[in-house]
GROMACS .gro file of C-alpha atoms in nm:
model
  490
    1MET     CA    1   1.934  -1.050   2.224
    2LEU     CA    2   2.080  -0.763   2.289
    3ALA     CA    3   2.004  -0.623   1.899
    4HIS     CA    4   1.643  -0.673   1.948
    5LEU     CA    5   1.671  -0.432   2.272
    6ALA     CA    6   1.879  -0.159   2.077
    7TRP     CA    7   1.601  -0.178   1.802
    8LYS     CA    8   1.330  -0.117   2.058
    9SER     CA    9   1.471   0.135   2.262
   10LEU     CA   10   1.589   0.326   1.905
   11CYS     CA   11   1.210   0.306   1.838
   12ARG     CA   12   1.066   0.437   2.156
   13PRO     CA   13   1.053   0.800   2.122
   14ALA     CA   14   0.885   0.800   1.811
   15HIS     CA   15   0.612   0.545   1.943
   16ARG     CA   16   0.595   0.808   2.249
   17ARG     CA   17   0.554   1.124   2.028
   18LEU     CA   18   0.293   0.919   1.832
   19VAL     CA   19   0.084   0.822   2.158
   20GLU     CA   20   0.083   1.202   2.275
   21ALA     CA   21  -0.042   1.286   1.914
   22MET     CA   22  -0.316   1.093   1.958
   23ALA     CA   23  -0.409   1.299   2.265
   24HIS     CA   24  -0.401   1.604   2.077
   25PRO     CA   25  -0.432   1.524   1.654
   26ARG     CA   26  -0.507   1.883   1.581
   27LYS     CA   27  -0.267   2.054   1.733
   28ALA     CA   28   0.002   1.773   1.568
   29GLN     CA   29  -0.093   1.823   1.266
   30GLN     CA   30  -0.092   2.184   1.275
   31LYS     CA   31   0.294   2.160   1.406
   32VAL     CA   32   0.369   1.908   1.101
   33LEU     CA   33   0.191   2.188   0.874
   34THR     CA   34   0.374   2.476   1.021
   35GLY     CA   35   0.729   2.275   0.996
   36LEU     CA   36   0.668   2.181   0.635
   37LEU     CA   37   0.521   2.568   0.560
   38HIS     CA   38   0.876   2.697   0.735
   39LYS     CA   39   1.085   2.502   0.511
   40ASN     CA   40   0.976   2.556   0.169
   41ALA     CA   41   0.744   2.888   0.183
   42ALA     CA   42   1.092   2.992  -0.030
   43SER     CA   43   1.028   2.723  -0.281
   44HIS     CA   44   0.910   2.810  -0.655
   45PHE     CA   45   0.556   2.606  -0.529
   46GLY     CA   46   0.579   2.805  -0.189
   47LYS     CA   47   0.610   3.135  -0.362
   48GLY     CA   48   0.354   3.084  -0.653
   49HIS     CA   49   0.123   3.019  -0.331
   50ALA     CA   50   0.181   3.264  -0.137
   51LEU     CA   51   0.310   2.992   0.133
   52HIS     CA   52   0.424   3.135   0.492
   53PRO     CA   53   0.482   2.949   0.837
   54GLN     CA   54   0.212   3.137   1.024
   55MET     CA   55  -0.069   2.962   0.769
   56SER     CA   56  -0.377   2.806   0.965
   57ALA     CA   57  -0.466   2.436   0.836
   58ARG     CA   58  -0.767   2.654   0.678
   59GLU     CA   59  -0.573   2.951   0.540
   60PHE     CA   60  -0.325   2.681   0.351
   61GLN     CA   61  -0.657   2.456   0.211
   62GLN     CA   62  -0.779   2.801   0.061
   63ALA     CA   63  -0.450   2.876  -0.072
   64VAL     CA   64  -0.336   2.563  -0.209
   65PRO     CA   65  -0.546   2.302  -0.447
   66THR     CA   66  -0.578   1.949  -0.430
   67PHE     CA   67  -0.327   1.815  -0.661
   68THR     CA   68  -0.262   1.438  -0.863
   69TYR     CA   69   0.035   1.357  -1.008
   70GLU     CA   70  -0.079   1.405  -1.351
   71ASP     CA   71  -0.063   1.795  -1.166
   72LEU     CA   72   0.228   1.777  -1.031
   73ARG     CA   73   0.429   1.576  -1.325
   74PRO     CA   74   0.584   1.935  -1.471
   75LEU     CA   75   0.711   2.016  -1.106
   76ILE     CA   76   0.853   1.690  -1.077
   77GLU     CA   77   1.025   1.663  -1.411
   78ARG     CA   78   1.176   2.023  -1.353
   79ALA     CA   79   1.312   1.892  -1.007
   80ALA     CA   80   1.462   1.553  -1.191
   81ASP     CA   81   1.630   1.777  -1.479
   82GLY     CA   82   1.852   1.905  -1.182
   83GLU     CA   83   1.637   2.235  -1.095
   84PRO     CA   84   1.694   2.354  -0.747
   85ASN     CA   85   1.390   2.464  -0.499
   86VAL     CA   86   1.104   2.342  -0.741
   87LEU     CA   87   0.858   2.174  -0.475
   88THR     CA   88   1.082   2.188  -0.167
   89THR     CA   89   1.392   2.409  -0.054
   90GLU     CA   90   1.576   2.099   0.008
   91SER     CA   91   1.787   1.895  -0.217
   92VAL     CA   92   1.665   1.603  -0.394
   93LEU     CA   93   1.832   1.266  -0.273
   94MET     CA   94   1.699   1.094  -0.511
   95PHE     CA   95   1.384   0.960  -0.673
   96GLU     CA   96   1.220   0.632  -0.634
   97THR     CA   97   0.977   0.509  -0.874
   98SER     CA   98   0.657   0.350  -0.807
   99SER     CA   99   0.504   0.039  -0.841
  100GLY     CA  100   0.133   0.070  -0.811
  101SER     CA  101  -0.083  -0.205  -0.948
  102THR     CA  102  -0.302   0.075  -1.176
  103SER     CA  103  -0.052   0.312  -1.327
  104ALA     CA  104   0.268   0.286  -1.526
  105ALA     CA  105   0.592   0.408  -1.305
  106LYS     CA  106   0.595   0.757  -1.147
  107LEU     CA  107   0.920   0.896  -1.048
  108ILE     CA  108   0.842   1.023  -0.671
  109PRO     CA  109   1.117   1.261  -0.539
  110TYR     CA  110   1.298   1.179  -0.154
  111THR     CA  111   1.415   1.408   0.035
  112ARG     CA  112   1.603   1.418   0.419
  113SER     CA  113   1.229   1.537   0.564
  114LEU     CA  114   1.072   1.235   0.377
  115ARG     CA  115   1.313   0.989   0.457
  116ALA     CA  116   1.247   1.102   0.831
  117GLU     CA  117   0.925   1.115   0.811
  118PHE     CA  118   0.880   0.748   0.676
  119GLN     CA  119   1.114   0.671   0.956
  120ALA     CA  120   0.928   0.815   1.225
  121ALA     CA  121   0.598   0.560   1.129
  122ILE     CA  122   0.868   0.288   1.098
  123ARG     CA  123   0.951   0.333   1.400
  124ALA     CA  124   0.638   0.396   1.607
  125TRP     CA  125   0.514   0.062   1.461
  126MET     CA  126   0.815  -0.120   1.551
  127TYR     CA  127   0.799  -0.058   1.863
  128ASP     CA  128   0.422  -0.087   1.922
  129LEU     CA  129   0.513  -0.447   1.749
  130TYR     CA  130   0.820  -0.513   2.033
  131ALA     CA  131   0.598  -0.395   2.339
  132THR     CA  132   0.285  -0.582   2.238
  133HIS     CA  133   0.451  -0.947   2.107
  134PRO     CA  134   0.748  -0.942   2.290
  135ALA     CA  135   0.833  -1.297   2.147
  136MET     CA  136   0.954  -1.112   1.883
  137GLY     CA  137   1.246  -0.988   2.023
  138ARG     CA  138   1.371  -1.378   2.085
  139GLY     CA  139   1.447  -1.491   1.768
  140ARG     CA  140   1.513  -1.400   1.392
  141HIS     CA  141   1.307  -1.195   1.124
  142TYR     CA  142   1.204  -1.187   0.779
  143TRP     CA  143   1.148  -0.885   0.557
  144SER     CA  144   1.052  -0.996   0.213
  145ILE     CA  145   1.345  -0.910  -0.029
  146THR     CA  146   1.264  -0.984  -0.427
  147PRO     CA  147   1.477  -0.910  -0.746
  148LEU     CA  148   1.498  -0.548  -0.846
  149HIS     CA  149   1.496  -0.594  -1.160
  150ARG     CA  150   1.652  -0.276  -1.253
  151GLU     CA  151   1.998  -0.100  -1.329
  152LYS     CA  152   2.108   0.212  -1.190
  153ARG     CA  153   2.010   0.510  -1.389
  154LYS     CA  154   1.999   0.833  -1.342
  155THR     CA  155   1.789   1.126  -1.429
  156ASN     CA  156   1.845   1.414  -1.677
  157GLY     CA  157   1.997   1.624  -1.420
  158GLY     CA  158   2.205   1.321  -1.289
  159ILE     CA  159   1.998   1.238  -0.968
  160PRO     CA  160   1.997   0.839  -0.929
  161ILE     CA  161   1.724   0.652  -0.950
  162GLY     CA  162   1.599   0.397  -0.709
  163PHE     CA  163   1.689   0.255  -0.384
  164ASP     CA  164   1.979  -0.046  -0.355
  165ASP     CA  165   1.778  -0.243  -0.152
  166ASP     CA  166   1.434  -0.175   0.071
  167ALA     CA  167   1.662  -0.154   0.391
  168GLU     CA  168   1.702   0.240   0.286
  169TYR     CA  169   1.369   0.310   0.375
  170LEU     CA  170   1.505   0.242   0.755
  171GLY     CA  171   1.748   0.515   0.940
  172ARG     CA  172   2.147   0.393   0.942
  173LEU     CA  173   2.149   0.222   1.271
  174GLU     CA  174   1.863   0.016   1.187
  175GLN     CA  175   2.016  -0.153   0.878
  176TRP     CA  176   2.334  -0.206   1.060
  177LEU     CA  177   2.096  -0.387   1.351
  178SER     CA  178   1.838  -0.534   1.090
  179ALA     CA  179   2.169  -0.710   0.946
  180ARG     CA  180   2.202  -0.881   1.235
  181LEU     CA  181   1.865  -0.960   1.270
  182PHE     CA  182   1.714  -1.080   0.949
  183ALA     CA  183   1.700  -1.447   0.850
  184VAL     CA  184   1.794  -1.338   0.497
  185PRO     CA  185   2.059  -1.133   0.362
  186ALA     CA  186   1.967  -0.819   0.182
  187SER     CA  187   2.194  -0.983  -0.148
  188VAL     CA  188   1.952  -1.232  -0.221
  189GLY     CA  189   1.720  -0.903  -0.356
  190LYS     CA  190   2.057  -0.908  -0.634
  191MET     CA  191   1.982  -1.248  -0.775
  192PRO     CA  192   1.903  -1.240  -1.121
  193ASP     CA  193   1.563  -1.358  -1.127
  194MET     CA  194   1.253  -1.451  -0.911
  195ASP     CA  195   1.261  -1.827  -0.915
  196SER     CA  196   1.656  -1.796  -0.818
  197CYS     CA  197   1.534  -1.561  -0.522
  198LEU     CA  198   1.266  -1.770  -0.401
  199ALA     CA  199   1.514  -2.099  -0.343
  200ALA     CA  200   1.790  -1.903  -0.197
  201THR     CA  201   1.514  -1.750   0.037
  202ARG     CA  202   1.364  -2.112   0.101
  203ASP     CA  203   1.710  -2.194   0.213
  204TYR     CA  204   1.788  -1.929   0.433
  205LEU     CA  205   1.469  -1.990   0.600
  206ARG     CA  206   1.458  -2.320   0.641
  207LYS     CA  207   1.778  -2.301   0.869
  208ALA     CA  208   1.635  -2.040   1.068
  209ARG     CA  209   1.454  -2.236   1.328
  210ASP     CA  210   1.432  -1.960   1.581
  211LEU     CA  211   1.227  -1.705   1.340
  212ARG     CA  212   0.956  -1.492   1.509
  213PHE     CA  213   0.841  -1.233   1.276
  214ILE     CA  214   0.759  -1.212   0.918
  215SER     CA  215   0.675  -0.896   0.714
  216VAL     CA  216   0.557  -0.923   0.349
  217TRP     CA  217   0.349  -0.722   0.190
  218SER     CA  218   0.101  -0.931  -0.030
  219PRO     CA  219  -0.014  -1.266   0.183
  220SER     CA  220  -0.011  -1.405  -0.134
  221PHE     CA  221   0.364  -1.420  -0.194
  222LEU     CA  222   0.379  -1.536   0.133
  223ASP     CA  223   0.142  -1.805  -0.012
  224LEU     CA  224   0.383  -1.873  -0.306
  225LEU     CA  225   0.686  -1.887  -0.070
  226LEU     CA  226   0.522  -2.137   0.179
  227ASP     CA  227   0.430  -2.381  -0.130
  228GLY     CA  228   0.780  -2.444  -0.225
  229PHE     CA  229   0.874  -2.618   0.145
  230ASP     CA  230   0.799  -2.975   0.218
  231GLU     CA  231   0.757  -2.882   0.569
  232SER     CA  232   0.413  -2.694   0.740
  233PRO     CA  233   0.494  -2.362   0.893
  234THR     CA  234   0.490  -2.511   1.211
  235GLN     CA  235   0.739  -2.757   1.139
  236LEU     CA  236   0.994  -2.494   1.003
  237TRP     CA  237   0.951  -2.268   1.250
  238PRO     CA  238   0.750  -2.380   1.599
  239ASP     CA  239   0.797  -2.040   1.762
  240LEU     CA  240   0.649  -1.781   1.500
  241ALA     CA  241   0.506  -1.531   1.671
  242VAL     CA  242   0.348  -1.218   1.403
  243VAL     CA  243   0.301  -1.227   1.051
  244SER     CA  244   0.274  -0.861   0.895
  245CYS     CA  245   0.103  -0.827   0.551
  246TRP     CA  246  -0.170  -0.632   0.364
  247GLY     CA  247  -0.518  -0.719   0.505
  248ASP     CA  248  -0.760  -0.502   0.346
  249ALA     CA  249  -0.926  -0.438   0.061
  250ALA     CA  250  -0.845  -0.661  -0.249
  251SER     CA  251  -0.610  -0.859   0.029
  252ARG     CA  252  -0.896  -0.976   0.250
  253ALA     CA  253  -0.951  -1.286   0.087
  254GLY     CA  254  -0.581  -1.357   0.091
  255PHE     CA  255  -0.503  -1.255   0.461
  256ALA     CA  256  -0.829  -1.486   0.572
  257ALA     CA  257  -0.641  -1.780   0.359
  258LEU     CA  258  -0.346  -1.703   0.516
  259GLN     CA  259  -0.500  -1.739   0.860
  260LYS     CA  260  -0.615  -2.044   0.819
  261ARG     CA  261  -0.262  -2.159   0.728
  262LEU     CA  262  -0.111  -2.023   0.988
  263PRO     CA  263  -0.310  -2.093   1.313
  264GLY     CA  264  -0.149  -1.974   1.660
  265VAL     CA  265   0.037  -1.696   1.463
  266LYS     CA  266  -0.099  -1.323   1.500
  267LEU     CA  267  -0.175  -1.175   1.178
  268GLN     CA  268  -0.158  -0.792   1.151
  269ALA     CA  269  -0.339  -0.600   0.894
  270LYS     CA  270  -0.035  -0.382   0.727
  271GLY     CA  271  -0.086   0.024   0.735
  272LEU     CA  272  -0.127   0.196   0.429
  273LEU     CA  273   0.207   0.277   0.312
  274ALA     CA  274   0.290   0.436  -0.082
  275THR     CA  275   0.595   0.533  -0.250
  276GLU     CA  276   0.476   0.884  -0.190
  277GLY     CA  277   0.404   0.835   0.165
  278VAL     CA  278   0.315   0.676   0.508
  279MET     CA  279  -0.058   0.714   0.616
  280THR     CA  280  -0.144   0.486   0.889
  281ILE     CA  281   0.053   0.256   1.097
  282PRO     CA  282  -0.127  -0.076   1.302
  283ILE     CA  283  -0.122   0.049   1.683
  284GLU     CA  284  -0.256  -0.260   1.873
  285SER     CA  285  -0.410  -0.033   2.159
  286ALA     CA  286  -0.601   0.143   1.908
  287GLY     CA  287  -0.732  -0.175   1.750
  288GLY     CA  288  -0.663  -0.065   1.413
  289CYS     CA  289  -0.440   0.164   1.191
  290VAL     CA  290  -0.440   0.523   1.268
  291PRO     CA  291  -0.232   0.839   1.056
  292CYS     CA  292   0.083   0.868   1.121
  293LEU     CA  293   0.024   1.203   1.266
  294ASN     CA  294   0.354   1.335   1.315
  295SER     CA  295   0.486   1.237   0.971
  296HIS     CA  296   0.282   1.411   0.693
  297PHE     CA  297  -0.007   1.678   0.714
  298TYR     CA  298  -0.304   1.467   0.629
  299GLU     CA  299  -0.697   1.558   0.502
  300PHE     CA  300  -0.998   1.364   0.445
  301LEU     CA  301  -1.247   1.443   0.089
  302PRO     CA  302  -1.556   1.282   0.197
  303ALA     CA  303  -1.646   1.015  -0.061
  304ASN     CA  304  -1.823   1.091  -0.364
  305SER     CA  305  -1.838   1.466  -0.251
  306ALA     CA  306  -1.759   1.752  -0.535
  307ASP     CA  307  -1.397   1.773  -0.611
  308ASP     CA  308  -1.391   2.096  -0.403
  309ALA     CA  309  -1.073   2.177  -0.211
  310THR     CA  310  -1.204   2.354   0.081
  311GLU     CA  311  -1.443   2.077   0.158
  312ALA     CA  312  -1.151   1.849   0.298
  313LEU     CA  313  -1.158   1.793   0.670
  314LEU     CA  314  -0.864   1.761   0.916
  315CYS     CA  315  -0.812   1.440   1.119
  316ASP     CA  316  -1.023   1.518   1.423
  317GLU     CA  317  -1.294   1.590   1.221
  318LEU     CA  318  -1.397   1.257   1.064
  319GLU     CA  319  -1.766   1.062   1.134
  320GLU     CA  320  -1.730   0.714   1.232
  321GLY     CA  321  -1.877   0.444   0.930
  322SER     CA  322  -1.818   0.734   0.676
  323GLU     CA  323  -1.568   0.695   0.379
  324TYR     CA  324  -1.276   0.987   0.248
  325SER     CA  325  -1.042   1.014   0.018
  326MET     CA  326  -0.685   1.105   0.176
  327VAL     CA  327  -0.491   1.396   0.092
  328MET     CA  328  -0.166   1.433   0.223
  329THR     CA  329   0.143   1.704   0.238
  330THR     CA  330   0.480   1.537   0.202
  331GLY     CA  331   0.845   1.674   0.292
  332GLY     CA  332   0.898   1.517  -0.060
  333GLY     CA  333   0.718   1.823  -0.198
  334PHE     CA  334   0.364   1.645  -0.284
  335TRP     CA  335   0.148   1.931  -0.171
  336ARG     CA  336  -0.249   1.825  -0.119
  337TYR     CA  337  -0.129   1.535  -0.304
  338ARG     CA  338  -0.464   1.330  -0.390
  339ILE     CA  339  -0.298   0.981  -0.383
  340GLY     CA  340  -0.631   0.799  -0.457
  341ASP     CA  341  -0.707   0.586  -0.155
  342ARG     CA  342  -1.043   0.554  -0.008
  343VAL     CA  343  -1.067   0.494   0.353
  344ARG     CA  344  -1.320   0.412   0.651
  345CYS     CA  345  -1.307   0.525   0.980
  346VAL     CA  346  -1.376   0.257   1.175
  347ARG     CA  347  -1.408   0.432   1.530
  348LEU     CA  348  -1.261   0.701   1.713
  349VAL     CA  349  -0.955   0.654   1.975
  350GLY     CA  350  -1.022   1.003   2.168
  351GLU     CA  351  -1.045   1.232   1.862
  352THR     CA  352  -0.782   1.032   1.658
  353PRO     CA  353  -0.979   0.790   1.364
  354VAL     CA  354  -0.887   0.449   1.334
  355LEU     CA  355  -0.868   0.355   0.942
  356GLU     CA  356  -0.927   0.114   0.723
  357PHE     CA  357  -0.816   0.067   0.358
  358MET     CA  358  -1.114   0.020   0.140
  359GLY     CA  359  -0.941   0.053  -0.216
  360LYS     CA  360  -0.801   0.220  -0.484
  361GLU     CA  361  -0.987   0.518  -0.652
  362ASP     CA  362  -0.766   0.524  -0.937
  363GLY     CA  363  -0.717   0.280  -1.217
  364VAL     CA  364  -1.043   0.341  -1.416
  365SER     CA  365  -1.148   0.077  -1.679
  366ASP     CA  366  -1.305   0.186  -1.964
  367LEU     CA  367  -1.338  -0.054  -2.260
  368LYS     CA  368  -1.668   0.102  -2.392
  369GLY     CA  369  -1.745   0.430  -2.200
  370GLU     CA  370  -1.850   0.218  -1.863
  371LYS     CA  371  -1.573   0.339  -1.586
  372LEU     CA  372  -1.525   0.073  -1.377
  373ASN     CA  373  -1.282   0.169  -1.098
  374PRO     CA  374  -1.159  -0.094  -0.850
  375TYR     CA  375  -1.326   0.048  -0.538
  376PHE     CA  376  -1.657  -0.060  -0.721
  377VAL     CA  377  -1.570  -0.373  -0.844
  378GLY     CA  378  -1.422  -0.467  -0.492
  379ARG     CA  379  -1.744  -0.382  -0.306
  380SER     CA  380  -1.916  -0.587  -0.574
  381LEU     CA  381  -1.671  -0.871  -0.540
  382ASP     CA  382  -1.712  -0.850  -0.141
  383ALA     CA  383  -2.084  -0.876  -0.179
  384LEU     CA  384  -2.047  -1.206  -0.410
  385ARG     CA  385  -1.804  -1.367  -0.142
  386LEU     CA  386  -2.045  -1.275   0.173
  387HIS     CA  387  -2.351  -1.424  -0.006
  388HIS     CA  388  -2.172  -1.739  -0.169
  389ASP     CA  389  -1.966  -1.830   0.131
  390LEU     CA  390  -1.625  -1.704  -0.096
  391ARG     CA  391  -1.429  -1.554   0.201
  392SER     CA  392  -1.097  -1.648   0.119
  393ALA     CA  393  -1.144  -1.749  -0.261
  394PHE     CA  394  -0.939  -1.561  -0.524
  395LEU     CA  395  -1.192  -1.306  -0.745
  396MET     CA  396  -1.063  -1.066  -0.985
  397VAL     CA  397  -1.229  -0.870  -1.256
  398ALA     CA  398  -1.026  -0.827  -1.578
  399PRO     CA  399  -1.150  -0.733  -1.956
  400SER     CA  400  -1.202  -1.008  -2.195
  401ASP     CA  401  -0.916  -1.124  -2.422
  402ASP     CA  402  -1.098  -0.994  -2.747
  403GLY     CA  403  -1.262  -0.709  -2.531
  404SER     CA  404  -1.601  -0.769  -2.549
  405SER     CA  405  -1.688  -0.800  -2.208
  406TYR     CA  406  -1.533  -0.851  -1.859
  407ILE     CA  407  -1.442  -1.179  -1.707
  408LEU     CA  408  -1.484  -1.249  -1.327
  409ILE     CA  409  -1.144  -1.490  -1.270
  410ALA     CA  410  -1.274  -1.733  -0.984
  411GLY     CA  411  -1.000  -1.924  -0.789
  412ALA     CA  412  -1.250  -2.161  -0.626
  413SER     CA  413  -1.488  -2.379  -0.767
  414PRO     CA  414  -1.794  -2.162  -0.828
  415PRO     CA  415  -2.168  -2.252  -0.699
  416SER     CA  416  -2.278  -2.164  -1.047
  417CYS     CA  417  -2.094  -2.034  -1.301
  418GLU     CA  418  -2.372  -1.872  -1.468
  419HIS     CA  419  -2.544  -1.749  -1.179
  420LEU     CA  420  -2.241  -1.599  -1.044
  421ALA     CA  421  -2.164  -1.390  -1.330
  422SER     CA  422  -2.568  -1.260  -1.391
  423GLU     CA  423  -2.537  -1.157  -0.977
  424LEU     CA  424  -2.209  -0.989  -1.064
  425ASP     CA  425  -2.358  -0.821  -1.420
  426ALA     CA  426  -2.647  -0.701  -1.200
  427LEU     CA  427  -2.405  -0.568  -0.922
  428LEU     CA  428  -2.204  -0.399  -1.128
  429GLN     CA  429  -2.504  -0.206  -1.351
  430GLU     CA  430  -2.539   0.011  -1.025
  431ASN     CA  431  -2.291   0.197  -1.213
  432PRO     CA  432  -2.518   0.408  -1.479
  433HIS     CA  433  -2.199   0.402  -1.720
  434TYR     CA  434  -2.172   0.031  -1.716
  435ARG     CA  435  -2.529  -0.046  -1.732
  436TYR     CA  436  -2.565   0.186  -2.005
  437CYS     CA  437  -2.313   0.001  -2.225
  438ARG     CA  438  -2.473  -0.294  -2.137
  439THR     CA  439  -2.805  -0.164  -2.215
  440LEU     CA  440  -2.656  -0.061  -2.584
  441GLY     CA  441  -2.510  -0.405  -2.618
  442GLN     CA  442  -2.165  -0.242  -2.651
  443LEU     CA  443  -2.084  -0.470  -2.385
  444GLU     CA  444  -2.155  -0.826  -2.370
  445PRO     CA  445  -2.246  -1.035  -2.032
  446ILE     CA  446  -1.996  -1.087  -1.788
  447ARG     CA  447  -1.824  -1.444  -1.819
  448VAL     CA  448  -1.673  -1.666  -1.540
  449VAL     CA  449  -1.351  -1.824  -1.581
  450PRO     CA  450  -1.297  -2.076  -1.284
  451VAL     CA  451  -0.920  -2.135  -1.228
  452PRO     CA  452  -0.967  -2.409  -0.935
  453SER     CA  453  -0.604  -2.401  -0.802
  454ASP     CA  454  -0.320  -2.184  -0.784
  455ALA     CA  455  -0.514  -1.874  -0.907
  456ALA     CA  456  -0.294  -1.637  -0.669
  457ALA     CA  457   0.032  -1.785  -0.800
  458ARG     CA  458  -0.069  -1.784  -1.147
  459TYR     CA  459  -0.197  -1.412  -1.094
  460LEU     CA  460   0.172  -1.286  -0.912
  461GLN     CA  461   0.356  -1.462  -1.188
  462ARG     CA  462   0.216  -1.234  -1.462
  463CYS     CA  463   0.241  -0.906  -1.273
  464VAL     CA  464   0.582  -1.004  -1.240
  465ALA     CA  465   0.598  -1.063  -1.636
  466LEU     CA  466   0.451  -0.766  -1.646
  467GLY     CA  467   0.750  -0.577  -1.472
  468GLN     CA  468   0.632  -0.559  -1.073
  469ARG     CA  469   0.896  -0.696  -0.793
  470ALA     CA  470   0.708  -0.981  -0.643
  471GLY     CA  471   0.740  -0.866  -0.306
  472ASP     CA  472   0.546  -0.491  -0.422
  473VAL     CA  473   0.228  -0.714  -0.600
  474LYS     CA  474  -0.109  -0.594  -0.463
  475PRO     CA  475  -0.370  -0.813  -0.468
  476ALA     CA  476  -0.646  -0.667  -0.730
  477SER     CA  477  -1.043  -0.640  -0.774
  478LEU     CA  478  -0.986  -0.529  -1.129
  479ARG     CA  479  -0.701  -0.486  -1.386
  480ARG     CA  480  -0.747  -0.340  -1.705
  481GLU     CA  481  -0.498  -0.541  -1.925
  482GLY     CA  482  -0.659  -0.790  -2.152
  483GLY     CA  483  -0.465  -1.143  -2.156
  484TRP     CA  484  -0.567  -1.271  -1.823
  485GLU     CA  485  -0.791  -1.505  -1.946
  486ALA     CA  486  -0.528  -1.714  -2.170
  487TRP     CA  487  -0.285  -1.666  -1.918
  488MET     CA  488  -0.498  -1.816  -1.608
  489THR     CA  489  -0.604  -2.099  -1.785
  490SER     CA  490  -0.279  -2.198  -1.957
   0.00000   0.00000   0.00000
């Protein structure tokens, strides 16, 4: 199809630049940093930190501390009120709201530079897919579309909030091409509720026998979609070639289950992308996900290090097997931003690291002072899966409905609920704060809540009820809200 050839040709330069950057990552990253400094040294933030385009990466690290969203919130609110030149010298085109599963929604400023940085990463990824899986170019694609559940809003300064639809992450030409290649039109996202959206999506997909590529965020969302068909995926789409979805950290079990459901289809684990920026994309020749070296400026804080901004390492300084907390500087004005994502350096391709997402570091649950975070809980659940051969099982920890303990929601028939609970309790007691609360009796022992069927679907439905878009719902190892036991067993 000519539209596929046009899209592939459009994406080729971005892929070529990324491959060139992977050969010299430090040089590429310094170029990105210099560009950001040149554009924004005259902003309020730039002047306040004496930024200038001649800065080296080390000088930049010494001049600017790392920031969380809460650190940046006062500046973001000033920009939202319409004040110019706060974090960048570029105008803020719009604000997007985050859809994170561990915190309230946050306003993220979008500039032309930030949009271009996203597009550079998406184009490099798409070309790599086309080049390594040519069957993608012989049929239609499905990119998940879910109801937005929001009215058009503006900030106090009159700046729009939210994209009209997810395709706006793409460039204008890609949007035009995608309208001709996508099996499900963007209008489905305007439907009033999730059920009608899913029904319409299934109607369109049932007619798309030539479907070659599916891109969704959560594997559990695709499971929910497939559950509504009487036919098997093979009957519906005999030539389906590639499915892209989350596959790391809390999504690992759902990814494994989807592999069993789609034999003969290439499942590719997505890179690490957030509303604030894009961190990694999968590159087949690298055997995993690599930093988007031409998009943002990346730094890496060694896991469990003291919060000392000068300790941050650059892309070419990582060690195989080590874990890091990612820090990024973007064209949207997020300077040395600690996004709260932990990654592991799987291997090095030359001097470029291949990174695996290990889990979120924020979203701490603290009923009685125990301070459990999703990353630590996720590692404990991984140990349970390995020990009890529960590789594809739904497992999630949440507070009990009365707040007296934690519960383990198990979407499988566990070998022994009592044994599973005691084993998880022991694993969590490696956290001294949790062990202290258990020793004092502030927290009761963990209980297992078995949910033998449709656990992932029930989880998705409650997340939607809590205000998230179905397509954005991330599998979680730990949720902080109560009410999960009643919901999952009703």
